[in-house]
Amino acid sequence: MNSTYQKVDFYSKISSLDIWEDEVMAIWVPITVYWVQCTFYEILMKLNIPFFEQYRIHSPEDQKRNKVSFIKVLVMVALQHVVQIILGIALFKGVDHAADQLKYEEAIVKYSTLVLPIVNQFTLDKQGYIIANQIGLFIQNFLVPTIQFFIAMFIVDTHQYVLHRMAHTIKFVYKYMHSHHHRLYVPYAFGALYNHPLEGFLLDSCGAALAFELTGMSPRLGMYFFTFSTLKTVNDHCGYYFPWDPLTVCFGNNVI
């Protein structure tokens, strides 16, 4: 009886799932972006368009030095995305929209109250409340998310730097784990997440989840952050170096 109820409850949750909810989009949007972006670069490589070829880092002949097949890369990337989906479900399982909305409104009141005495120095009472409320909205909707985003970038970057450095300095870790990634002597877009499954989980998935939790960002901001991270990691391994690419201009750590 209890087992039947659990099955019905599970299927009812699946059927009522809204793929446009922020926490659900935070799971599937970055993965979709990865496959679309990688497919674009793969097609670009196959077309061999002269204009783009001048920005290609390695020649097609160099790619023959890779020690892993394209199909295996796709399989391992798909496996990592399955792990990301499971981790994402665990991460967003306890989302309470009502509680989040209450926290959001309380934060606006807090920031508005904080700036009200300053605003009142320059305005009339009624105008002061209106302006203070607008400032509170600005802080909560723009300033706080921006700070959270950059802190999250710092957390992920530090996390990946430390683990990546360990992977290259500890022989055991390199031999049995990180060497998988370097079987792709010539990087290309789909290979961005080609790793040993454990390394992929610890380096990429856990790093992003850690940044999300520590910064307290919303699921929507999490979606933007995870998508940005995806764009960056694919850009790092895409095999091209476009001087006008915003990610290339802003960040100097592309794989060359």
PDB file of C-alpha atoms in Angstrom:
ATOM      1  CA  MET A   1       0.000   0.000   0.000  1.00  0.00           C
ATOM      2  CA  ASN A   2       2.735   2.416   1.008  1.00  0.00           C
ATOM      3  CA  SER A   3       4.874   1.405  -1.995  1.00  0.00           C
ATOM      4  CA  THR A   4       1.973   2.060  -4.376  1.00  0.00           C
ATOM      5  CA  TYR A   5       1.410   5.485  -2.838  1.00  0.00           C
ATOM      6  CA  GLN A   6       5.091   6.372  -3.244  1.00  0.00           C
ATOM      7  CA  LYS A   7       5.011   5.383  -6.923  1.00  0.00           C
ATOM      8  CA  VAL A   8       1.899   7.459  -7.559  1.00  0.00           C
ATOM      9  CA  ASP A   9       3.428  10.402  -5.687  1.00  0.00           C
ATOM     10  CA  PHE A  10       6.659  10.115  -7.705  1.00  0.00           C
ATOM     11  CA  TYR A  11       4.895  10.006 -11.067  1.00  0.00           C
ATOM     12  CA  SER A  12       2.603  12.875 -10.092  1.00  0.00           C
ATOM     13  CA  LYS A  13       5.659  14.993  -9.290  1.00  0.00           C
ATOM     14  CA  ILE A  14       7.250  14.128 -12.632  1.00  0.00           C
ATOM     15  CA  SER A  15       4.076  14.887 -14.582  1.00  0.00           C
ATOM     16  CA  SER A  16       3.630  18.219 -12.811  1.00  0.00           C
ATOM     17  CA  LEU A  17       7.255  19.248 -13.342  1.00  0.00           C
ATOM     18  CA  ASP A  18       7.552  22.711 -14.846  1.00  0.00           C
ATOM     19  CA  ILE A  19      10.690  22.857 -16.980  1.00  0.00           C
ATOM     20  CA  TRP A  20      10.538  26.658 -16.880  1.00  0.00           C
ATOM     21  CA  GLU A  21      10.905  26.881 -13.111  1.00  0.00           C
ATOM     22  CA  ASP A  22      14.191  28.508 -12.158  1.00  0.00           C
ATOM     23  CA  GLU A  23      15.572  25.509 -10.282  1.00  0.00           C
ATOM     24  CA  VAL A  24      14.718  23.150 -13.145  1.00  0.00           C
ATOM     25  CA  MET A  25      16.215  25.490 -15.736  1.00  0.00           C
ATOM     26  CA  ALA A  26      19.366  25.710 -13.614  1.00  0.00           C
ATOM     27  CA  ILE A  27      19.801  21.997 -14.325  1.00  0.00           C
ATOM     28  CA  TRP A  28      18.971  21.627 -18.004  1.00  0.00           C
ATOM     29  CA  VAL A  29      19.911  25.007 -19.512  1.00  0.00           C
ATOM     30  CA  PRO A  30      23.706  24.751 -18.893  1.00  0.00           C
ATOM     31  CA  ILE A  31      23.735  21.200 -20.264  1.00  0.00           C
ATOM     32  CA  THR A  32      21.802  22.244 -23.360  1.00  0.00           C
ATOM     33  CA  VAL A  33      24.129  25.197 -23.881  1.00  0.00           C
ATOM     34  CA  TYR A  34      27.117  22.855 -23.660  1.00  0.00           C
ATOM     35  CA  TRP A  35      25.872  20.551 -26.417  1.00  0.00           C
ATOM     36  CA  VAL A  36      24.701  23.389 -28.659  1.00  0.00           C
ATOM     37  CA  GLN A  37      27.922  25.367 -28.261  1.00  0.00           C
ATOM     38  CA  CYS A  38      30.102  22.302 -28.801  1.00  0.00           C
ATOM     39  CA  THR A  39      28.112  21.296 -31.872  1.00  0.00           C
ATOM     40  CA  PHE A  40      28.632  24.780 -33.306  1.00  0.00           C
ATOM     41  CA  TYR A  41      32.412  24.558 -32.891  1.00  0.00           C
ATOM     42  CA  GLU A  42      32.482  21.008 -34.237  1.00  0.00           C
ATOM     43  CA  ILE A  43      30.623  22.086 -37.384  1.00  0.00           C
ATOM     44  CA  LEU A  44      32.946  25.072 -37.704  1.00  0.00           C
ATOM     45  CA  MET A  45      35.950  22.747 -37.660  1.00  0.00           C
ATOM     46  CA  LYS A  46      34.417  20.451 -40.271  1.00  0.00           C
ATOM     47  CA  LEU A  47      33.622  23.328 -42.638  1.00  0.00           C
ATOM     48  CA  ASN A  48      37.230  24.595 -42.712  1.00  0.00           C
ATOM     49  CA  ILE A  49      36.169  28.134 -43.589  1.00  0.00           C
ATOM     50  CA  PRO A  50      39.366  30.107 -44.388  1.00  0.00           C
ATOM     51  CA  PHE A  51      38.346  33.160 -42.379  1.00  0.00           C
ATOM     52  CA  PHE A  52      37.907  31.094 -39.204  1.00  0.00           C
ATOM     53  CA  GLU A  53      40.798  28.738 -39.929  1.00  0.00           C
ATOM     54  CA  GLN A  54      43.275  31.564 -39.359  1.00  0.00           C
ATOM     55  CA  TYR A  55      42.181  31.565 -35.717  1.00  0.00           C
ATOM     56  CA  ARG A  56      42.391  27.815 -35.315  1.00  0.00           C
ATOM     57  CA  ILE A  57      45.024  26.826 -32.768  1.00  0.00           C
ATOM     58  CA  HIS A  58      45.860  23.330 -34.039  1.00  0.00           C
ATOM     59  CA  SER A  59      45.733  21.813 -37.491  1.00  0.00           C
ATOM     60  CA  PRO A  60      43.471  18.843 -38.326  1.00  0.00           C
ATOM     61  CA  GLU A  61      46.619  16.726 -38.548  1.00  0.00           C
ATOM     62  CA  ASP A  62      47.469  17.544 -34.938  1.00  0.00           C
ATOM     63  CA  GLN A  63      44.147  16.117 -33.782  1.00  0.00           C
ATOM     64  CA  LYS A  64      45.251  12.669 -34.891  1.00  0.00           C
ATOM     65  CA  ARG A  65      47.552  12.685 -31.870  1.00  0.00           C
ATOM     66  CA  ASN A  66      44.568  12.434 -29.539  1.00  0.00           C
ATOM     67  CA  LYS A  67      44.468   9.100 -27.728  1.00  0.00           C
ATOM     68  CA  VAL A  68      40.724   8.824 -27.273  1.00  0.00           C
ATOM     69  CA  SER A  69      37.952   8.512 -29.847  1.00  0.00           C
ATOM     70  CA  PHE A  70      35.336  11.168 -30.448  1.00  0.00           C
ATOM     71  CA  ILE A  71      32.565   8.714 -29.529  1.00  0.00           C
ATOM     72  CA  LYS A  72      34.158   7.928 -26.177  1.00  0.00           C
ATOM     73  CA  VAL A  73      34.451  11.643 -25.464  1.00  0.00           C
ATOM     74  CA  LEU A  74      30.725  12.068 -26.099  1.00  0.00           C
ATOM     75  CA  VAL A  75      29.877   9.111 -23.865  1.00  0.00           C
ATOM     76  CA  MET A  76      32.003  10.374 -20.978  1.00  0.00           C
ATOM     77  CA  VAL A  77      30.612  13.899 -21.293  1.00  0.00           C
ATOM     78  CA  ALA A  78      27.072  12.511 -21.281  1.00  0.00           C
ATOM     79  CA  LEU A  79      27.939  10.523 -18.151  1.00  0.00           C
ATOM     80  CA  GLN A  80      29.178  13.656 -16.416  1.00  0.00           C
ATOM     81  CA  HIS A  81      25.989  15.457 -17.349  1.00  0.00           C
ATOM     82  CA  VAL A  82      23.951  12.646 -15.830  1.00  0.00           C
ATOM     83  CA  VAL A  83      25.936  13.131 -12.625  1.00  0.00           C
ATOM     84  CA  GLN A  84      25.278  16.883 -12.836  1.00  0.00           C
ATOM     85  CA  ILE A  85      21.551  16.267 -13.196  1.00  0.00           C
ATOM     86  CA  ILE A  86      21.523  14.036 -10.110  1.00  0.00           C
ATOM     87  CA  LEU A  87      23.547  16.584  -8.135  1.00  0.00           C
ATOM     88  CA  GLY A  88      21.274  19.372  -9.358  1.00  0.00           C
ATOM     89  CA  ILE A  89      18.166  17.509  -8.227  1.00  0.00           C
ATOM     90  CA  ALA A  90      19.729  17.026  -4.797  1.00  0.00           C
ATOM     91  CA  LEU A  91      20.785  20.679  -4.697  1.00  0.00           C
ATOM     92  CA  PHE A  92      17.369  22.105  -5.565  1.00  0.00           C
ATOM     93  CA  LYS A  93      15.222  19.464  -3.878  1.00  0.00           C
ATOM     94  CA  GLY A  94      14.506  21.613  -0.836  1.00  0.00           C
ATOM     95  CA  VAL A  95      13.608  24.821  -2.678  1.00  0.00           C
ATOM     96  CA  ASP A  96      10.711  26.561  -0.928  1.00  0.00           C
ATOM     97  CA  HIS A  97       9.281  29.281  -3.159  1.00  0.00           C
ATOM     98  CA  ALA A  98       7.150  30.814  -0.415  1.00  0.00           C
ATOM     99  CA  ALA A  99      10.083  31.026   1.990  1.00  0.00           C
ATOM    100  CA  ASP A 100      12.338  32.431  -0.729  1.00  0.00           C
ATOM    101  CA  GLN A 101       9.770  35.094  -1.601  1.00  0.00           C
ATOM    102  CA  LEU A 102       9.493  36.065   2.060  1.00  0.00           C
ATOM    103  CA  LYS A 103      13.283  36.374   2.352  1.00  0.00           C
ATOM    104  CA  TYR A 104      13.317  38.462  -0.816  1.00  0.00           C
ATOM    105  CA  GLU A 105      10.731  40.898   0.526  1.00  0.00           C
ATOM    106  CA  GLU A 106      12.414  41.075   3.932  1.00  0.00           C
ATOM    107  CA  ALA A 107      15.735  41.883   2.266  1.00  0.00           C
ATOM    108  CA  ILE A 108      14.185  44.773   0.334  1.00  0.00           C
ATOM    109  CA  VAL A 109      12.677  46.141   3.548  1.00  0.00           C
ATOM    110  CA  LYS A 110      16.029  45.779   5.313  1.00  0.00           C
ATOM    111  CA  TYR A 111      17.967  47.644   2.629  1.00  0.00           C
ATOM    112  CA  SER A 112      15.259  50.299   2.278  1.00  0.00           C
ATOM    113  CA  THR A 113      15.250  50.897   6.026  1.00  0.00           C
ATOM    114  CA  LEU A 114      19.027  51.081   6.024  1.00  0.00           C
ATOM    115  CA  VAL A 115      19.229  53.830   3.409  1.00  0.00           C
ATOM    116  CA  LEU A 116      16.089  55.726   4.465  1.00  0.00           C
ATOM    117  CA  PRO A 117      17.809  58.007   7.039  1.00  0.00           C
ATOM    118  CA  ILE A 118      20.358  59.030   4.418  1.00  0.00           C
ATOM    119  CA  VAL A 119      17.721  59.611   1.737  1.00  0.00           C
ATOM    120  CA  ASN A 120      15.604  61.677   4.135  1.00  0.00           C
ATOM    121  CA  GLN A 121      18.451  64.133   4.457  1.00  0.00           C
ATOM    122  CA  PHE A 122      17.848  65.214   0.867  1.00  0.00           C
ATOM    123  CA  THR A 123      14.123  64.631   0.247  1.00  0.00           C
ATOM    124  CA  LEU A 124      10.676  65.096   1.727  1.00  0.00           C
ATOM    125  CA  ASP A 125       9.228  62.266   3.845  1.00  0.00           C
ATOM    126  CA  LYS A 126       6.990  60.634   1.216  1.00  0.00           C
ATOM    127  CA  GLN A 127       9.587  60.959  -1.497  1.00  0.00           C
ATOM    128  CA  GLY A 128      12.166  59.507   0.854  1.00  0.00           C
ATOM    129  CA  TYR A 129      10.179  56.300   1.352  1.00  0.00           C
ATOM    130  CA  ILE A 130       9.672  55.875  -2.390  1.00  0.00           C
ATOM    131  CA  ILE A 131      13.322  56.495  -3.233  1.00  0.00           C
ATOM    132  CA  ALA A 132      14.533  54.294  -0.371  1.00  0.00           C
ATOM    133  CA  ASN A 133      12.299  51.480  -1.612  1.00  0.00           C
ATOM    134  CA  GLN A 134      13.706  51.845  -5.129  1.00  0.00           C
ATOM    135  CA  ILE A 135      17.229  51.725  -3.758  1.00  0.00           C
ATOM    136  CA  GLY A 136      16.301  48.630  -1.750  1.00  0.00           C
ATOM    137  CA  LEU A 137      14.998  46.986  -4.921  1.00  0.00           C
ATOM    138  CA  PHE A 138      18.176  47.909  -6.786  1.00  0.00           C
ATOM    139  CA  ILE A 139      20.395  46.474  -4.062  1.00  0.00           C
ATOM    140  CA  GLN A 140      18.446  43.220  -3.830  1.00  0.00           C
ATOM    141  CA  ASN A 141      17.855  42.731  -7.558  1.00  0.00           C
ATOM    142  CA  PHE A 142      21.173  43.909  -8.991  1.00  0.00           C
ATOM    143  CA  LEU A 143      23.904  44.714  -6.481  1.00  0.00           C
ATOM    144  CA  VAL A 144      23.601  41.589  -4.320  1.00  0.00           C
ATOM    145  CA  PRO A 145      23.390  39.175  -7.305  1.00  0.00           C
ATOM    146  CA  THR A 146      26.407  40.863  -8.914  1.00  0.00           C
ATOM    147  CA  ILE A 147      28.452  40.446  -5.746  1.00  0.00           C
ATOM    148  CA  GLN A 148      27.285  36.843  -5.393  1.00  0.00           C
ATOM    149  CA  PHE A 149      28.214  36.140  -9.015  1.00  0.00           C
ATOM    150  CA  PHE A 150      31.768  37.436  -8.671  1.00  0.00           C
ATOM    151  CA  ILE A 151      32.302  35.696  -5.338  1.00  0.00           C
ATOM    152  CA  ALA A 152      31.058  32.478  -6.937  1.00  0.00           C
ATOM    153  CA  MET A 153      33.559  32.984  -9.764  1.00  0.00           C
ATOM    154  CA  PHE A 154      36.329  33.367  -7.200  1.00  0.00           C
ATOM    155  CA  ILE A 155      35.235  30.222  -5.348  1.00  0.00           C
ATOM    156  CA  VAL A 156      35.062  28.096  -8.499  1.00  0.00           C
ATOM    157  CA  ASP A 157      38.344  29.459  -9.836  1.00  0.00           C
ATOM    158  CA  THR A 158      40.129  28.830  -6.533  1.00  0.00           C
ATOM    159  CA  HIS A 159      38.574  25.388  -6.177  1.00  0.00           C
ATOM    160  CA  GLN A 160      39.600  24.360  -9.684  1.00  0.00           C
ATOM    161  CA  TYR A 161      43.072  25.874  -9.389  1.00  0.00           C
ATOM    162  CA  VAL A 162      43.840  23.969  -6.190  1.00  0.00           C
ATOM    163  CA  LEU A 163      42.502  20.635  -7.459  1.00  0.00           C
ATOM    164  CA  HIS A 164      44.069  21.078 -10.895  1.00  0.00           C
ATOM    165  CA  ARG A 165      47.437  21.882  -9.365  1.00  0.00           C
ATOM    166  CA  MET A 166      47.178  18.844  -7.105  1.00  0.00           C
ATOM    167  CA  ALA A 167      46.330  16.735 -10.143  1.00  0.00           C
ATOM    168  CA  HIS A 168      49.595  17.794 -11.783  1.00  0.00           C
ATOM    169  CA  THR A 169      51.823  17.604  -8.712  1.00  0.00           C
ATOM    170  CA  ILE A 170      50.610  14.381  -7.106  1.00  0.00           C
ATOM    171  CA  LYS A 171      51.757  11.575  -9.396  1.00  0.00           C
ATOM    172  CA  PHE A 172      49.129   9.085  -8.258  1.00  0.00           C
ATOM    173  CA  VAL A 173      46.286  11.516  -8.941  1.00  0.00           C
ATOM    174  CA  TYR A 174      47.684  12.425 -12.342  1.00  0.00           C
ATOM    175  CA  LYS A 175      48.322   8.842 -13.400  1.00  0.00           C
ATOM    176  CA  TYR A 176      44.973   7.377 -12.421  1.00  0.00           C
ATOM    177  CA  MET A 177      42.704  10.383 -12.793  1.00  0.00           C
ATOM    178  CA  HIS A 178      43.834  13.602 -14.476  1.00  0.00           C
ATOM    179  CA  SER A 179      45.748  11.872 -17.274  1.00  0.00           C
ATOM    180  CA  HIS A 180      42.358  10.955 -18.765  1.00  0.00           C
ATOM    181  CA  HIS A 181      41.757  14.606 -19.631  1.00  0.00           C
ATOM    182  CA  HIS A 182      45.177  14.915 -21.266  1.00  0.00           C
ATOM    183  CA  ARG A 183      44.546  11.979 -23.553  1.00  0.00           C
ATOM    184  CA  LEU A 184      43.119  14.740 -25.702  1.00  0.00           C
ATOM    185  CA  TYR A 185      46.456  16.178 -26.756  1.00  0.00           C
ATOM    186  CA  VAL A 186      44.642  18.678 -28.967  1.00  0.00           C
ATOM    187  CA  PRO A 187      41.672  20.220 -27.126  1.00  0.00           C
ATOM    188  CA  TYR A 188      38.344  20.666 -28.868  1.00  0.00           C
ATOM    189  CA  ALA A 189      34.952  21.829 -27.643  1.00  0.00           C
ATOM    190  CA  PHE A 190      33.329  18.500 -26.788  1.00  0.00           C
ATOM    191  CA  GLY A 191      36.450  17.492 -24.890  1.00  0.00           C
ATOM    192  CA  ALA A 192      36.053  20.332 -22.394  1.00  0.00           C
ATOM    193  CA  LEU A 193      34.371  17.987 -19.917  1.00  0.00           C
ATOM    194  CA  TYR A 194      36.174  14.822 -20.921  1.00  0.00           C
ATOM    195  CA  ASN A 195      37.559  13.690 -17.568  1.00  0.00           C
ATOM    196  CA  HIS A 196      37.784  10.719 -15.301  1.00  0.00           C
ATOM    197  CA  PRO A 197      34.245  10.537 -13.804  1.00  0.00           C
ATOM    198  CA  LEU A 198      35.521  11.159 -10.276  1.00  0.00           C
ATOM    199  CA  GLU A 199      37.562  14.157 -11.374  1.00  0.00           C
ATOM    200  CA  GLY A 200      34.613  15.558 -13.282  1.00  0.00           C
ATOM    201  CA  PHE A 201      32.477  15.247 -10.178  1.00  0.00           C
ATOM    202  CA  LEU A 202      35.027  16.785  -7.803  1.00  0.00           C
ATOM    203  CA  LEU A 203      36.475  19.447 -10.088  1.00  0.00           C
ATOM    204  CA  ASP A 204      33.486  20.698 -12.062  1.00  0.00           C
ATOM    205  CA  SER A 205      30.220  19.598 -10.467  1.00  0.00           C
ATOM    206  CA  CYS A 206      31.195  19.994  -6.813  1.00  0.00           C
ATOM    207  CA  GLY A 207      32.971  23.282  -7.456  1.00  0.00           C
ATOM    208  CA  ALA A 208      29.873  24.838  -8.998  1.00  0.00           C
ATOM    209  CA  ALA A 209      27.601  23.407  -6.293  1.00  0.00           C
ATOM    210  CA  LEU A 210      29.935  24.717  -3.584  1.00  0.00           C
ATOM    211  CA  ALA A 211      29.903  28.216  -5.079  1.00  0.00           C
ATOM    212  CA  PHE A 212      26.118  28.139  -5.317  1.00  0.00           C
ATOM    213  CA  GLU A 213      25.669  27.105  -1.699  1.00  0.00           C
ATOM    214  CA  LEU A 214      28.287  29.398  -0.171  1.00  0.00           C
ATOM    215  CA  THR A 215      27.058  32.528  -1.939  1.00  0.00           C
ATOM    216  CA  GLY A 216      23.384  31.826  -1.250  1.00  0.00           C
ATOM    217  CA  MET A 217      22.429  32.763  -4.783  1.00  0.00           C
ATOM    218  CA  SER A 218      18.920  32.173  -6.077  1.00  0.00           C
ATOM    219  CA  PRO A 219      18.144  29.305  -8.477  1.00  0.00           C
ATOM    220  CA  ARG A 220      17.741  31.836 -11.298  1.00  0.00           C
ATOM    221  CA  LEU A 221      21.132  33.375 -10.633  1.00  0.00           C
ATOM    222  CA  GLY A 222      22.474  29.840 -10.321  1.00  0.00           C
ATOM    223  CA  MET A 223      21.194  29.123 -13.821  1.00  0.00           C
ATOM    224  CA  TYR A 224      23.016  32.186 -15.166  1.00  0.00           C
ATOM    225  CA  PHE A 225      26.182  31.299 -13.292  1.00  0.00           C
ATOM    226  CA  PHE A 226      26.218  27.637 -14.337  1.00  0.00           C
ATOM    227  CA  THR A 227      25.542  28.650 -17.939  1.00  0.00           C
ATOM    228  CA  PHE A 228      28.332  31.220 -17.854  1.00  0.00           C
ATOM    229  CA  SER A 229      30.703  28.589 -16.446  1.00  0.00           C
ATOM    230  CA  THR A 230      29.697  26.240 -19.246  1.00  0.00           C
ATOM    231  CA  LEU A 231      30.308  28.866 -21.922  1.00  0.00           C
ATOM    232  CA  LYS A 232      33.711  29.604 -20.411  1.00  0.00           C
ATOM    233  CA  THR A 233      34.922  26.011 -20.152  1.00  0.00           C
ATOM    234  CA  VAL A 234      33.858  25.223 -23.723  1.00  0.00           C
ATOM    235  CA  ASN A 235      35.483  28.443 -24.901  1.00  0.00           C
ATOM    236  CA  ASP A 236      38.694  27.413 -23.135  1.00  0.00           C
ATOM    237  CA  HIS A 237      38.866  24.147 -25.083  1.00  0.00           C
ATOM    238  CA  CYS A 238      37.164  25.059 -28.369  1.00  0.00           C
ATOM    239  CA  GLY A 239      40.347  24.982 -30.459  1.00  0.00           C
ATOM    240  CA  TYR A 240      40.020  28.583 -31.625  1.00  0.00           C
ATOM    241  CA  TYR A 241      41.436  31.868 -30.387  1.00  0.00           C
ATOM    242  CA  PHE A 242      39.216  34.692 -31.585  1.00  0.00           C
ATOM    243  CA  PRO A 243      40.638  38.090 -30.544  1.00  0.00           C
ATOM    244  CA  TRP A 244      37.169  39.683 -30.525  1.00  0.00           C
ATOM    245  CA  ASP A 245      35.611  36.983 -28.337  1.00  0.00           C
ATOM    246  CA  PRO A 246      34.434  38.672 -25.076  1.00  0.00           C
ATOM    247  CA  LEU A 247      35.570  35.681 -23.020  1.00  0.00           C
ATOM    248  CA  THR A 248      38.986  35.828 -24.664  1.00  0.00           C
ATOM    249  CA  VAL A 249      39.224  39.565 -24.030  1.00  0.00           C
ATOM    250  CA  CYS A 250      38.125  39.350 -20.383  1.00  0.00           C
ATOM    251  CA  PHE A 251      39.977  36.174 -19.430  1.00  0.00           C
ATOM    252  CA  GLY A 252      43.478  35.233 -20.465  1.00  0.00           C
ATOM    253  CA  ASN A 253      43.456  31.573 -19.486  1.00  0.00           C
ATOM    254  CA  ASN A 254      42.168  29.923 -22.652  1.00  0.00           C
ATOM    255  CA  VAL A 255      43.755  26.618 -23.598  1.00  0.00           C
ATOM    256  CA  ILE A 256      46.298  27.232 -26.354  1.00  0.00           C
TER     257      ILE A 256
END
